[in-house]
């Protein structure tokens, strides 16, 4: 896939907010692309900002929507909603991977679908929204992005803790517990892990920058497949 396939106008249509084109381009620029093109600016500062905006917006959303939850339960749900797996699922839902600016090596090793890259870029886009349109617009974007996870408890649970959700689903279906195998490729400083999870005769694969993330990605994929059988 070519760099930043598709147009950013298609992305902003899905986001439902106007973002300064230069800031959006920066938000989509991974450090691998920046280093390969003369050490251009990349999205990590915007990611830092977006992480803070995301956390505050989710905190307010959960606090106002769930008066029945105590501090501990609210904190647990917030951590889940802003987790790498949950943000990566949100990013896939808007096709964010198609618009990433990645270095050749990262692109060739599946970077457009890596949970960590998708989640970090999602935070950078939120940061760019904050700078372009203000706090209220950024908070509204966060609400619209995470509401599908909160509105569907099963999907929400699977996104934030896919391994446990898959194990519980397999038990409900009377199937054997999940079995994972993982292998790694690439140099030590840039490893890509690929996990395969099997339940009965069904299996799925997932990739990530750590063994844990690859297993979570595989578990989420298989959970979606098996949940259709219920």
mmCIF file with all atom_site columns, C-alpha atoms in Angstrom:
data_model
loop_
_atom_site.group_PDB
_atom_site.id
_atom_site.type_symbol
_atom_site.label_atom_id
_atom_site.label_alt_id
_atom_site.label_comp_id
_atom_site.label_asym_id
_atom_site.label_entity_id
_atom_site.label_seq_id
_atom_site.pdbx_PDB_ins_code
_atom_site.Cartn_x
_atom_site.Cartn_y
_atom_site.Cartn_z
_atom_site.occupancy
_atom_site.B_iso_or_equiv
_atom_site.pdbx_formal_charge
_atom_site.auth_seq_id
_atom_site.auth_comp_id
_atom_site.auth_asym_id
_atom_site.auth_atom_id
_atom_site.pdbx_PDB_model_num
ATOM 1   C CA . UNK A 1 1   ? 0.000   0.000   0.000  1.00 0.00 ? 1   UNK A CA 1
ATOM 2   C CA . UNK A 1 2   ? 1.301   3.418   -0.860 1.00 0.00 ? 2   UNK A CA 1
ATOM 3   C CA . UNK A 1 3   ? 1.984   6.029   1.750  1.00 0.00 ? 3   UNK A CA 1
ATOM 4   C CA . UNK A 1 4   ? -1.120  7.646   3.205  1.00 0.00 ? 4   UNK A CA 1
ATOM 5   C CA . UNK A 1 5   ? -3.378  5.823   0.768  1.00 0.00 ? 5   UNK A CA 1
ATOM 6   C CA . UNK A 1 6   ? -6.720  7.526   0.324  1.00 0.00 ? 6   UNK A CA 1
ATOM 7   C CA . UNK A 1 7   ? -7.243  11.194  1.055  1.00 0.00 ? 7   UNK A CA 1
ATOM 8   C CA . UNK A 1 8   ? -7.215  13.031  4.335  1.00 0.00 ? 8   UNK A CA 1
ATOM 9   C CA . UNK A 1 9   ? -10.569 14.552  3.390  1.00 0.00 ? 9   UNK A CA 1
ATOM 10  C CA . UNK A 1 10  ? -12.050 11.058  3.606  1.00 0.00 ? 10  UNK A CA 1
ATOM 11  C CA . UNK A 1 11  ? -10.555 10.709  7.072  1.00 0.00 ? 11  UNK A CA 1
ATOM 12  C CA . UNK A 1 12  ? -11.852 14.057  8.300  1.00 0.00 ? 12  UNK A CA 1
ATOM 13  C CA . UNK A 1 13  ? -15.305 13.129  6.981  1.00 0.00 ? 13  UNK A CA 1
ATOM 14  C CA . UNK A 1 14  ? -15.220 10.014  9.170  1.00 0.00 ? 14  UNK A CA 1
ATOM 15  C CA . UNK A 1 15  ? -13.925 12.008  12.131 1.00 0.00 ? 15  UNK A CA 1
ATOM 16  C CA . UNK A 1 16  ? -16.646 14.614  11.671 1.00 0.00 ? 16  UNK A CA 1
ATOM 17  C CA . UNK A 1 17  ? -14.388 17.541  12.543 1.00 0.00 ? 17  UNK A CA 1
ATOM 18  C CA . UNK A 1 18  ? -12.221 19.982  10.610 1.00 0.00 ? 18  UNK A CA 1
ATOM 19  C CA . UNK A 1 19  ? -8.525  19.614  11.431 1.00 0.00 ? 19  UNK A CA 1
ATOM 20  C CA . UNK A 1 20  ? -5.776  21.890  10.154 1.00 0.00 ? 20  UNK A CA 1
ATOM 21  C CA . UNK A 1 21  ? -4.255  19.979  7.201  1.00 0.00 ? 21  UNK A CA 1
ATOM 22  C CA . UNK A 1 22  ? -0.668  20.481  8.379  1.00 0.00 ? 22  UNK A CA 1
ATOM 23  C CA . UNK A 1 23  ? -1.498  19.294  11.881 1.00 0.00 ? 23  UNK A CA 1
ATOM 24  C CA . UNK A 1 24  ? -3.365  16.282  10.527 1.00 0.00 ? 24  UNK A CA 1
ATOM 25  C CA . UNK A 1 25  ? -0.428  15.392  8.300  1.00 0.00 ? 25  UNK A CA 1
ATOM 26  C CA . UNK A 1 26  ? 1.871   15.649  11.307 1.00 0.00 ? 26  UNK A CA 1
ATOM 27  C CA . UNK A 1 27  ? -0.469  13.479  13.386 1.00 0.00 ? 27  UNK A CA 1
ATOM 28  C CA . UNK A 1 28  ? -0.279  10.783  10.709 1.00 0.00 ? 28  UNK A CA 1
ATOM 29  C CA . UNK A 1 29  ? 3.530   10.865  10.470 1.00 0.00 ? 29  UNK A CA 1
ATOM 30  C CA . UNK A 1 30  ? 5.204   7.992   12.280 1.00 0.00 ? 30  UNK A CA 1
ATOM 31  C CA . UNK A 1 31  ? 8.789   8.423   13.421 1.00 0.00 ? 31  UNK A CA 1
ATOM 32  C CA . UNK A 1 32  ? 9.934   5.738   10.948 1.00 0.00 ? 32  UNK A CA 1
ATOM 33  C CA . UNK A 1 33  ? 8.774   7.919   8.048  1.00 0.00 ? 33  UNK A CA 1
ATOM 34  C CA . UNK A 1 34  ? 10.296  11.025  9.610  1.00 0.00 ? 34  UNK A CA 1
ATOM 35  C CA . UNK A 1 35  ? 13.709  9.379   10.034 1.00 0.00 ? 35  UNK A CA 1
ATOM 36  C CA . UNK A 1 36  ? 13.758  8.055   6.470  1.00 0.00 ? 36  UNK A CA 1
ATOM 37  C CA . UNK A 1 37  ? 12.967  11.496  5.068  1.00 0.00 ? 37  UNK A CA 1
ATOM 38  C CA . UNK A 1 38  ? 15.603  13.712  6.644  1.00 0.00 ? 38  UNK A CA 1
ATOM 39  C CA . UNK A 1 39  ? 14.432  13.623  10.263 1.00 0.00 ? 39  UNK A CA 1
ATOM 40  C CA . UNK A 1 40  ? 11.148  15.424  9.664  1.00 0.00 ? 40  UNK A CA 1
ATOM 41  C CA . UNK A 1 41  ? 8.893   16.265  12.599 1.00 0.00 ? 41  UNK A CA 1
ATOM 42  C CA . UNK A 1 42  ? 6.730   13.309  13.670 1.00 0.00 ? 42  UNK A CA 1
ATOM 43  C CA . UNK A 1 43  ? 3.601   12.757  15.717 1.00 0.00 ? 43  UNK A CA 1
ATOM 44  C CA . UNK A 1 44  ? 4.927   11.922  19.187 1.00 0.00 ? 44  UNK A CA 1
ATOM 45  C CA . UNK A 1 45  ? 4.407   15.395  20.673 1.00 0.00 ? 45  UNK A CA 1
ATOM 46  C CA . UNK A 1 46  ? 0.824   15.410  19.393 1.00 0.00 ? 46  UNK A CA 1
ATOM 47  C CA . UNK A 1 47  ? 0.417   11.917  20.829 1.00 0.00 ? 47  UNK A CA 1
ATOM 48  C CA . UNK A 1 48  ? 1.510   13.234  24.231 1.00 0.00 ? 48  UNK A CA 1
ATOM 49  C CA . UNK A 1 49  ? -1.101  16.000  24.059 1.00 0.00 ? 49  UNK A CA 1
ATOM 50  C CA . UNK A 1 50  ? -3.819  13.712  22.745 1.00 0.00 ? 50  UNK A CA 1
ATOM 51  C CA . UNK A 1 51  ? -3.250  11.200  25.534 1.00 0.00 ? 51  UNK A CA 1
ATOM 52  C CA . UNK A 1 52  ? -4.068  13.903  28.098 1.00 0.00 ? 52  UNK A CA 1
ATOM 53  C CA . UNK A 1 53  ? -7.116  15.159  26.177 1.00 0.00 ? 53  UNK A CA 1
ATOM 54  C CA . UNK A 1 54  ? -8.378  11.593  25.755 1.00 0.00 ? 54  UNK A CA 1
ATOM 55  C CA . UNK A 1 55  ? -7.992  10.768  29.440 1.00 0.00 ? 55  UNK A CA 1
ATOM 56  C CA . UNK A 1 56  ? -9.846  13.877  30.577 1.00 0.00 ? 56  UNK A CA 1
ATOM 57  C CA . UNK A 1 57  ? -12.681 13.436  28.084 1.00 0.00 ? 57  UNK A CA 1
ATOM 58  C CA . UNK A 1 58  ? -13.200 9.784   28.992 1.00 0.00 ? 58  UNK A CA 1
ATOM 59  C CA . UNK A 1 59  ? -13.103 10.628  32.704 1.00 0.00 ? 59  UNK A CA 1
ATOM 60  C CA . UNK A 1 60  ? -15.851 13.234  32.340 1.00 0.00 ? 60  UNK A CA 1
ATOM 61  C CA . UNK A 1 61  ? -17.907 10.922  30.107 1.00 0.00 ? 61  UNK A CA 1
ATOM 62  C CA . UNK A 1 62  ? -17.772 8.018   32.554 1.00 0.00 ? 62  UNK A CA 1
ATOM 63  C CA . UNK A 1 63  ? -18.338 10.235  35.597 1.00 0.00 ? 63  UNK A CA 1
ATOM 64  C CA . UNK A 1 64  ? -21.486 11.811  34.169 1.00 0.00 ? 64  UNK A CA 1
ATOM 65  C CA . UNK A 1 65  ? -22.883 8.648   32.601 1.00 0.00 ? 65  UNK A CA 1
ATOM 66  C CA . UNK A 1 66  ? -22.318 6.257   35.487 1.00 0.00 ? 66  UNK A CA 1
ATOM 67  C CA . UNK A 1 67  ? -23.266 7.857   38.832 1.00 0.00 ? 67  UNK A CA 1
ATOM 68  C CA . UNK A 1 68  ? -23.646 4.353   40.263 1.00 0.00 ? 68  UNK A CA 1
ATOM 69  C CA . UNK A 1 69  ? -19.929 3.528   39.941 1.00 0.00 ? 69  UNK A CA 1
ATOM 70  C CA . UNK A 1 70  ? -17.406 4.213   42.693 1.00 0.00 ? 70  UNK A CA 1
ATOM 71  C CA . UNK A 1 71  ? -13.937 5.656   42.146 1.00 0.00 ? 71  UNK A CA 1
ATOM 72  C CA . UNK A 1 72  ? -12.281 2.272   41.683 1.00 0.00 ? 72  UNK A CA 1
ATOM 73  C CA . UNK A 1 73  ? -14.771 1.098   39.072 1.00 0.00 ? 73  UNK A CA 1
ATOM 74  C CA . UNK A 1 74  ? -14.517 4.391   37.198 1.00 0.00 ? 74  UNK A CA 1
ATOM 75  C CA . UNK A 1 75  ? -10.736 4.201   37.163 1.00 0.00 ? 75  UNK A CA 1
ATOM 76  C CA . UNK A 1 76  ? -10.828 0.633   35.868 1.00 0.00 ? 76  UNK A CA 1
ATOM 77  C CA . UNK A 1 77  ? -13.194 1.508   33.047 1.00 0.00 ? 77  UNK A CA 1
ATOM 78  C CA . UNK A 1 78  ? -11.175 4.573   32.089 1.00 0.00 ? 78  UNK A CA 1
ATOM 79  C CA . UNK A 1 79  ? -7.981  2.531   31.888 1.00 0.00 ? 79  UNK A CA 1
ATOM 80  C CA . UNK A 1 80  ? -9.774  0.015   29.706 1.00 0.00 ? 80  UNK A CA 1
ATOM 81  C CA . UNK A 1 81  ? -11.241 2.555   27.289 1.00 0.00 ? 81  UNK A CA 1
ATOM 82  C CA . UNK A 1 82  ? -7.880  4.269   26.722 1.00 0.00 ? 82  UNK A CA 1
ATOM 83  C CA . UNK A 1 83  ? -5.980  0.973   26.415 1.00 0.00 ? 83  UNK A CA 1
ATOM 84  C CA . UNK A 1 84  ? -3.900  0.233   23.330 1.00 0.00 ? 84  UNK A CA 1
ATOM 85  C CA . UNK A 1 85  ? -6.220  -2.550  22.192 1.00 0.00 ? 85  UNK A CA 1
ATOM 86  C CA . UNK A 1 86  ? -9.365  -0.422  22.548 1.00 0.00 ? 86  UNK A CA 1
ATOM 87  C CA . UNK A 1 87  ? -7.838  2.565   20.734 1.00 0.00 ? 87  UNK A CA 1
ATOM 88  C CA . UNK A 1 88  ? -6.532  0.322   17.959 1.00 0.00 ? 88  UNK A CA 1
ATOM 89  C CA . UNK A 1 89  ? -10.040 -1.054  17.449 1.00 0.00 ? 89  UNK A CA 1
ATOM 90  C CA . UNK A 1 90  ? -11.387 2.496   17.236 1.00 0.00 ? 90  UNK A CA 1
ATOM 91  C CA . UNK A 1 91  ? -8.665  3.364   14.710 1.00 0.00 ? 91  UNK A CA 1
ATOM 92  C CA . UNK A 1 92  ? -9.506  0.366   12.540 1.00 0.00 ? 92  UNK A CA 1
ATOM 93  C CA . UNK A 1 93  ? -13.155 1.381   12.601 1.00 0.00 ? 93  UNK A CA 1
ATOM 94  C CA . UNK A 1 94  ? -12.332 4.641   10.814 1.00 0.00 ? 94  UNK A CA 1
ATOM 95  C CA . UNK A 1 95  ? -9.690  3.151   8.507  1.00 0.00 ? 95  UNK A CA 1
ATOM 96  C CA . UNK A 1 96  ? -6.883  5.132   10.092 1.00 0.00 ? 96  UNK A CA 1
ATOM 97  C CA . UNK A 1 97  ? -4.215  2.683   8.957  1.00 0.00 ? 97  UNK A CA 1
ATOM 98  C CA . UNK A 1 98  ? -4.811  3.606   5.310  1.00 0.00 ? 98  UNK A CA 1
ATOM 99  C CA . UNK A 1 99  ? -3.667  7.166   5.981  1.00 0.00 ? 99  UNK A CA 1
ATOM 100 C CA . UNK A 1 100 ? -0.491  6.567   7.989  1.00 0.00 ? 100 UNK A CA 1
ATOM 101 C CA . UNK A 1 101 ? 2.853   7.912   6.801  1.00 0.00 ? 101 UNK A CA 1
ATOM 102 C CA . UNK A 1 102 ? 5.227   5.057   7.571  1.00 0.00 ? 102 UNK A CA 1
ATOM 103 C CA . UNK A 1 103 ? 8.825   4.221   6.768  1.00 0.00 ? 103 UNK A CA 1
ATOM 104 C CA . UNK A 1 104 ? 9.337   1.451   4.206  1.00 0.00 ? 104 UNK A CA 1
ATOM 105 C CA . UNK A 1 105 ? 10.443  -1.111  6.753  1.00 0.00 ? 105 UNK A CA 1
ATOM 106 C CA . UNK A 1 106 ? 7.550   -0.417  9.093  1.00 0.00 ? 106 UNK A CA 1
ATOM 107 C CA . UNK A 1 107 ? 5.100   -0.495  6.208  1.00 0.00 ? 107 UNK A CA 1
ATOM 108 C CA . UNK A 1 108 ? 6.421   -3.826  4.922  1.00 0.00 ? 108 UNK A CA 1
ATOM 109 C CA . UNK A 1 109 ? 6.163   -5.486  8.332  1.00 0.00 ? 109 UNK A CA 1
ATOM 110 C CA . UNK A 1 110 ? 2.489   -4.732  8.865  1.00 0.00 ? 110 UNK A CA 1
ATOM 111 C CA . UNK A 1 111 ? 2.809   -1.365  10.579 1.00 0.00 ? 111 UNK A CA 1
ATOM 112 C CA . UNK A 1 112 ? -0.547  -0.171  9.276  1.00 0.00 ? 112 UNK A CA 1
ATOM 113 C CA . UNK A 1 113 ? -2.289  -2.742  11.447 1.00 0.00 ? 113 UNK A CA 1
ATOM 114 C CA . UNK A 1 114 ? -0.056  -2.721  14.538 1.00 0.00 ? 114 UNK A CA 1
ATOM 115 C CA . UNK A 1 115 ? -2.065  -1.983  17.664 1.00 0.00 ? 115 UNK A CA 1
ATOM 116 C CA . UNK A 1 116 ? 0.633   0.255   19.130 1.00 0.00 ? 116 UNK A CA 1
ATOM 117 C CA . UNK A 1 117 ? 1.013   2.409   16.011 1.00 0.00 ? 117 UNK A CA 1
ATOM 118 C CA . UNK A 1 118 ? -2.734  2.724   15.479 1.00 0.00 ? 118 UNK A CA 1
ATOM 119 C CA . UNK A 1 119 ? -3.372  3.639   19.119 1.00 0.00 ? 119 UNK A CA 1
ATOM 120 C CA . UNK A 1 120 ? -0.548  6.190   19.225 1.00 0.00 ? 120 UNK A CA 1
ATOM 121 C CA . UNK A 1 121 ? -1.717  7.778   15.978 1.00 0.00 ? 121 UNK A CA 1
ATOM 122 C CA . UNK A 1 122 ? -5.287  7.928   17.267 1.00 0.00 ? 122 UNK A CA 1
ATOM 123 C CA . UNK A 1 123 ? -4.023  9.930   20.248 1.00 0.00 ? 123 UNK A CA 1
ATOM 124 C CA . UNK A 1 124 ? -2.044  12.210  17.910 1.00 0.00 ? 124 UNK A CA 1
ATOM 125 C CA . UNK A 1 125 ? -5.181  12.874  15.848 1.00 0.00 ? 125 UNK A CA 1
ATOM 126 C CA . UNK A 1 126 ? -7.034  13.795  19.043 1.00 0.00 ? 126 UNK A CA 1
ATOM 127 C CA . UNK A 1 127 ? -4.188  16.169  19.902 1.00 0.00 ? 127 UNK A CA 1
ATOM 128 C CA . UNK A 1 128 ? -4.383  17.741  16.450 1.00 0.00 ? 128 UNK A CA 1
ATOM 129 C CA . UNK A 1 129 ? -8.133  18.166  16.869 1.00 0.00 ? 129 UNK A CA 1
ATOM 130 C CA . UNK A 1 130 ? -7.599  19.937  20.183 1.00 0.00 ? 130 UNK A CA 1
ATOM 131 C CA . UNK A 1 131 ? -5.155  22.408  18.618 1.00 0.00 ? 131 UNK A CA 1
ATOM 132 C CA . UNK A 1 132 ? -7.298  22.942  15.509 1.00 0.00 ? 132 UNK A CA 1
ATOM 133 C CA . UNK A 1 133 ? -10.816 23.101  16.890 1.00 0.00 ? 133 UNK A CA 1
ATOM 134 C CA . UNK A 1 134 ? -10.504 23.452  20.648 1.00 0.00 ? 134 UNK A CA 1
ATOM 135 C CA . UNK A 1 135 ? -11.217 21.430  23.770 1.00 0.00 ? 135 UNK A CA 1
ATOM 136 C CA . UNK A 1 136 ? -14.954 20.995  23.232 1.00 0.00 ? 136 UNK A CA 1
ATOM 137 C CA . UNK A 1 137 ? -14.509 19.663  19.693 1.00 0.00 ? 137 UNK A CA 1
ATOM 138 C CA . UNK A 1 138 ? -11.776 17.285  20.835 1.00 0.00 ? 138 UNK A CA 1
ATOM 139 C CA . UNK A 1 139 ? -13.914 16.016  23.719 1.00 0.00 ? 139 UNK A CA 1
ATOM 140 C CA . UNK A 1 140 ? -16.849 15.526  21.331 1.00 0.00 ? 140 UNK A CA 1
ATOM 141 C CA . UNK A 1 141 ? -14.601 13.545  18.977 1.00 0.00 ? 141 UNK A CA 1
ATOM 142 C CA . UNK A 1 142 ? -13.491 11.305  21.840 1.00 0.00 ? 142 UNK A CA 1
ATOM 143 C CA . UNK A 1 143 ? -17.096 10.724  22.881 1.00 0.00 ? 143 UNK A CA 1
ATOM 144 C CA . UNK A 1 144 ? -18.127 9.708   19.374 1.00 0.00 ? 144 UNK A CA 1
ATOM 145 C CA . UNK A 1 145 ? -15.125 7.412   18.987 1.00 0.00 ? 145 UNK A CA 1
ATOM 146 C CA . UNK A 1 146 ? -15.488 5.515   22.266 1.00 0.00 ? 146 UNK A CA 1
ATOM 147 C CA . UNK A 1 147 ? -19.283 5.382   22.577 1.00 0.00 ? 147 UNK A CA 1
ATOM 148 C CA . UNK A 1 148 ? -19.586 2.201   20.477 1.00 0.00 ? 148 UNK A CA 1
ATOM 149 C CA . UNK A 1 149 ? -17.350 0.416   22.986 1.00 0.00 ? 149 UNK A CA 1
ATOM 150 C CA . UNK A 1 150 ? -19.383 1.683   25.930 1.00 0.00 ? 150 UNK A CA 1
ATOM 151 C CA . UNK A 1 151 ? -22.764 1.050   24.305 1.00 0.00 ? 151 UNK A CA 1
ATOM 152 C CA . UNK A 1 152 ? -22.118 -2.652  23.675 1.00 0.00 ? 152 UNK A CA 1
ATOM 153 C CA . UNK A 1 153 ? -20.929 -4.343  26.891 1.00 0.00 ? 153 UNK A CA 1
ATOM 154 C CA . UNK A 1 154 ? -19.825 -7.544  25.118 1.00 0.00 ? 154 UNK A CA 1
ATOM 155 C CA . UNK A 1 155 ? -17.835 -5.696  22.470 1.00 0.00 ? 155 UNK A CA 1
ATOM 156 C CA . UNK A 1 156 ? -16.505 -3.327  25.121 1.00 0.00 ? 156 UNK A CA 1
ATOM 157 C CA . UNK A 1 157 ? -15.291 -6.189  27.281 1.00 0.00 ? 157 UNK A CA 1
ATOM 158 C CA . UNK A 1 158 ? -13.704 -7.982  24.351 1.00 0.00 ? 158 UNK A CA 1
ATOM 159 C CA . UNK A 1 159 ? -11.851 -4.883  23.205 1.00 0.00 ? 159 UNK A CA 1
ATOM 160 C CA . UNK A 1 160 ? -10.350 -4.082  26.570 1.00 0.00 ? 160 UNK A CA 1
ATOM 161 C CA . UNK A 1 161 ? -9.624  -7.630  27.792 1.00 0.00 ? 161 UNK A CA 1
ATOM 162 C CA . UNK A 1 162 ? -9.838  -9.895  24.760 1.00 0.00 ? 162 UNK A CA 1
ATOM 163 C CA . UNK A 1 163 ? -8.000  -12.890 26.253 1.00 0.00 ? 163 UNK A CA 1
ATOM 164 C CA . UNK A 1 164 ? -10.366 -13.175 29.207 1.00 0.00 ? 164 UNK A CA 1
ATOM 165 C CA . UNK A 1 165 ? -13.394 -12.548 26.987 1.00 0.00 ? 165 UNK A CA 1
ATOM 166 C CA . UNK A 1 166 ? -12.292 -15.258 24.554 1.00 0.00 ? 166 UNK A CA 1
ATOM 167 C CA . UNK A 1 167 ? -11.718 -17.733 27.368 1.00 0.00 ? 167 UNK A CA 1
ATOM 168 C CA . UNK A 1 168 ? -15.168 -17.038 28.828 1.00 0.00 ? 168 UNK A CA 1
ATOM 169 C CA . UNK A 1 169 ? -16.834 -17.279 25.410 1.00 0.00 ? 169 UNK A CA 1
ATOM 170 C CA . UNK A 1 170 ? -15.125 -20.602 24.673 1.00 0.00 ? 170 UNK A CA 1
ATOM 171 C CA . UNK A 1 171 ? -16.401 -21.962 27.995 1.00 0.00 ? 171 UNK A CA 1
ATOM 172 C CA . UNK A 1 172 ? -19.963 -20.796 27.273 1.00 0.00 ? 172 UNK A CA 1
ATOM 173 C CA . UNK A 1 173 ? -19.822 -22.514 23.885 1.00 0.00 ? 173 UNK A CA 1
ATOM 174 C CA . UNK A 1 174 ? -18.533 -25.725 25.462 1.00 0.00 ? 174 UNK A CA 1
ATOM 175 C CA . UNK A 1 175 ? -15.228 -25.500 23.606 1.00 0.00 ? 175 UNK A CA 1
ATOM 176 C CA . UNK A 1 176 ? -11.671 -26.161 24.729 1.00 0.00 ? 176 UNK A CA 1
ATOM 177 C CA . UNK A 1 177 ? -9.698  -23.283 26.301 1.00 0.00 ? 177 UNK A CA 1
ATOM 178 C CA . UNK A 1 178 ? -7.679  -21.052 23.945 1.00 0.00 ? 178 UNK A CA 1
ATOM 179 C CA . UNK A 1 179 ? -4.156  -22.159 23.038 1.00 0.00 ? 179 UNK A CA 1
ATOM 180 C CA . UNK A 1 180 ? -1.588  -19.539 21.919 1.00 0.00 ? 180 UNK A CA 1
ATOM 181 C CA . UNK A 1 181 ? 1.583   -19.820 19.858 1.00 0.00 ? 181 UNK A CA 1
ATOM 182 C CA . UNK A 1 182 ? 3.816   -16.816 19.181 1.00 0.00 ? 182 UNK A CA 1
ATOM 183 C CA . UNK A 1 183 ? 6.808   -16.186 16.944 1.00 0.00 ? 183 UNK A CA 1
ATOM 184 C CA . UNK A 1 184 ? 8.879   -13.054 16.423 1.00 0.00 ? 184 UNK A CA 1
ATOM 185 C CA . UNK A 1 185 ? 10.582  -11.533 13.391 1.00 0.00 ? 185 UNK A CA 1
ATOM 186 C CA . UNK A 1 186 ? 12.841  -8.551  12.803 1.00 0.00 ? 186 UNK A CA 1
ATOM 187 C CA . UNK A 1 187 ? 15.865  -7.127  14.627 1.00 0.00 ? 187 UNK A CA 1
ATOM 188 C CA . UNK A 1 188 ? 15.986  -6.905  18.426 1.00 0.00 ? 188 UNK A CA 1
ATOM 189 C CA . UNK A 1 189 ? 15.263  -3.161  18.427 1.00 0.00 ? 189 UNK A CA 1
ATOM 190 C CA . UNK A 1 190 ? 12.197  -3.508  16.175 1.00 0.00 ? 190 UNK A CA 1
ATOM 191 C CA . UNK A 1 191 ? 10.600  -6.890  16.795 1.00 0.00 ? 191 UNK A CA 1
ATOM 192 C CA . UNK A 1 192 ? 7.221   -7.846  15.347 1.00 0.00 ? 192 UNK A CA 1
ATOM 193 C CA . UNK A 1 193 ? 5.341   -10.599 17.145 1.00 0.00 ? 193 UNK A CA 1
ATOM 194 C CA . UNK A 1 194 ? 2.718   -12.742 15.458 1.00 0.00 ? 194 UNK A CA 1
ATOM 195 C CA . UNK A 1 195 ? 0.391   -14.815 17.628 1.00 0.00 ? 195 UNK A CA 1
ATOM 196 C CA . UNK A 1 196 ? -1.996  -17.571 16.632 1.00 0.00 ? 196 UNK A CA 1
ATOM 197 C CA . UNK A 1 197 ? -4.802  -18.568 18.988 1.00 0.00 ? 197 UNK A CA 1
ATOM 198 C CA . UNK A 1 198 ? -6.792  -21.760 18.533 1.00 0.00 ? 198 UNK A CA 1
ATOM 199 C CA . UNK A 1 199 ? -10.095 -22.804 20.075 1.00 0.00 ? 199 UNK A CA 1
ATOM 200 C CA . UNK A 1 200 ? -11.306 -26.163 18.824 1.00 0.00 ? 200 UNK A CA 1
ATOM 201 C CA . UNK A 1 201 ? -11.027 -26.061 15.035 1.00 0.00 ? 201 UNK A CA 1
ATOM 202 C CA . UNK A 1 202 ? -11.128 -22.255 14.862 1.00 0.00 ? 202 UNK A CA 1
ATOM 203 C CA . UNK A 1 203 ? -8.069  -20.022 14.885 1.00 0.00 ? 203 UNK A CA 1
ATOM 204 C CA . UNK A 1 204 ? -7.007  -16.429 14.297 1.00 0.00 ? 204 UNK A CA 1
ATOM 205 C CA . UNK A 1 205 ? -3.775  -14.472 14.128 1.00 0.00 ? 205 UNK A CA 1
ATOM 206 C CA . UNK A 1 206 ? -2.714  -11.082 15.423 1.00 0.00 ? 206 UNK A CA 1
ATOM 207 C CA . UNK A 1 207 ? 0.412   -8.966  15.375 1.00 0.00 ? 207 UNK A CA 1
ATOM 208 C CA . UNK A 1 208 ? 1.959   -6.526  17.834 1.00 0.00 ? 208 UNK A CA 1
ATOM 209 C CA . UNK A 1 209 ? 5.184   -5.045  19.112 1.00 0.00 ? 209 UNK A CA 1
ATOM 210 C CA . UNK A 1 210 ? 5.121   -7.388  22.110 1.00 0.00 ? 210 UNK A CA 1
ATOM 211 C CA . UNK A 1 211 ? 4.057   -10.964 22.781 1.00 0.00 ? 211 UNK A CA 1
ATOM 212 C CA . UNK A 1 212 ? 1.195   -9.683  24.946 1.00 0.00 ? 212 UNK A CA 1
ATOM 213 C CA . UNK A 1 213 ? -0.158  -7.304  22.320 1.00 0.00 ? 213 UNK A CA 1
ATOM 214 C CA . UNK A 1 214 ? -0.009  -9.922  19.563 1.00 0.00 ? 214 UNK A CA 1
ATOM 215 C CA . UNK A 1 215 ? -1.925  -12.409 21.723 1.00 0.00 ? 215 UNK A CA 1
ATOM 216 C CA . UNK A 1 216 ? -4.541  -9.781  22.571 1.00 0.00 ? 216 UNK A CA 1
ATOM 217 C CA . UNK A 1 217 ? -4.986  -8.910  18.894 1.00 0.00 ? 217 UNK A CA 1
ATOM 218 C CA . UNK A 1 218 ? -5.401  -12.583 17.965 1.00 0.00 ? 218 UNK A CA 1
ATOM 219 C CA . UNK A 1 219 ? -7.835  -13.164 20.832 1.00 0.00 ? 219 UNK A CA 1
ATOM 220 C CA . UNK A 1 220 ? -9.988  -10.204 19.795 1.00 0.00 ? 220 UNK A CA 1
ATOM 221 C CA . UNK A 1 221 ? -10.128 -11.451 16.207 1.00 0.00 ? 221 UNK A CA 1
ATOM 222 C CA . UNK A 1 222 ? -11.192 -14.954 17.247 1.00 0.00 ? 222 UNK A CA 1
ATOM 223 C CA . UNK A 1 223 ? -13.680 -13.572 19.782 1.00 0.00 ? 223 UNK A CA 1
ATOM 224 C CA . UNK A 1 224 ? -15.438 -11.720 16.958 1.00 0.00 ? 224 UNK A CA 1
ATOM 225 C CA . UNK A 1 225 ? -15.516 -14.904 14.858 1.00 0.00 ? 225 UNK A CA 1
ATOM 226 C CA . UNK A 1 226 ? -16.872 -17.126 17.616 1.00 0.00 ? 226 UNK A CA 1
ATOM 227 C CA . UNK A 1 227 ? -19.339 -14.562 18.960 1.00 0.00 ? 227 UNK A CA 1
ATOM 228 C CA . UNK A 1 228 ? -21.212 -14.766 15.655 1.00 0.00 ? 228 UNK A CA 1
ATOM 229 C CA . UNK A 1 229 ? -22.071 -18.374 16.486 1.00 0.00 ? 229 UNK A CA 1
ATOM 230 C CA . UNK A 1 230 ? -24.053 -17.503 19.594 1.00 0.00 ? 230 UNK A CA 1
#
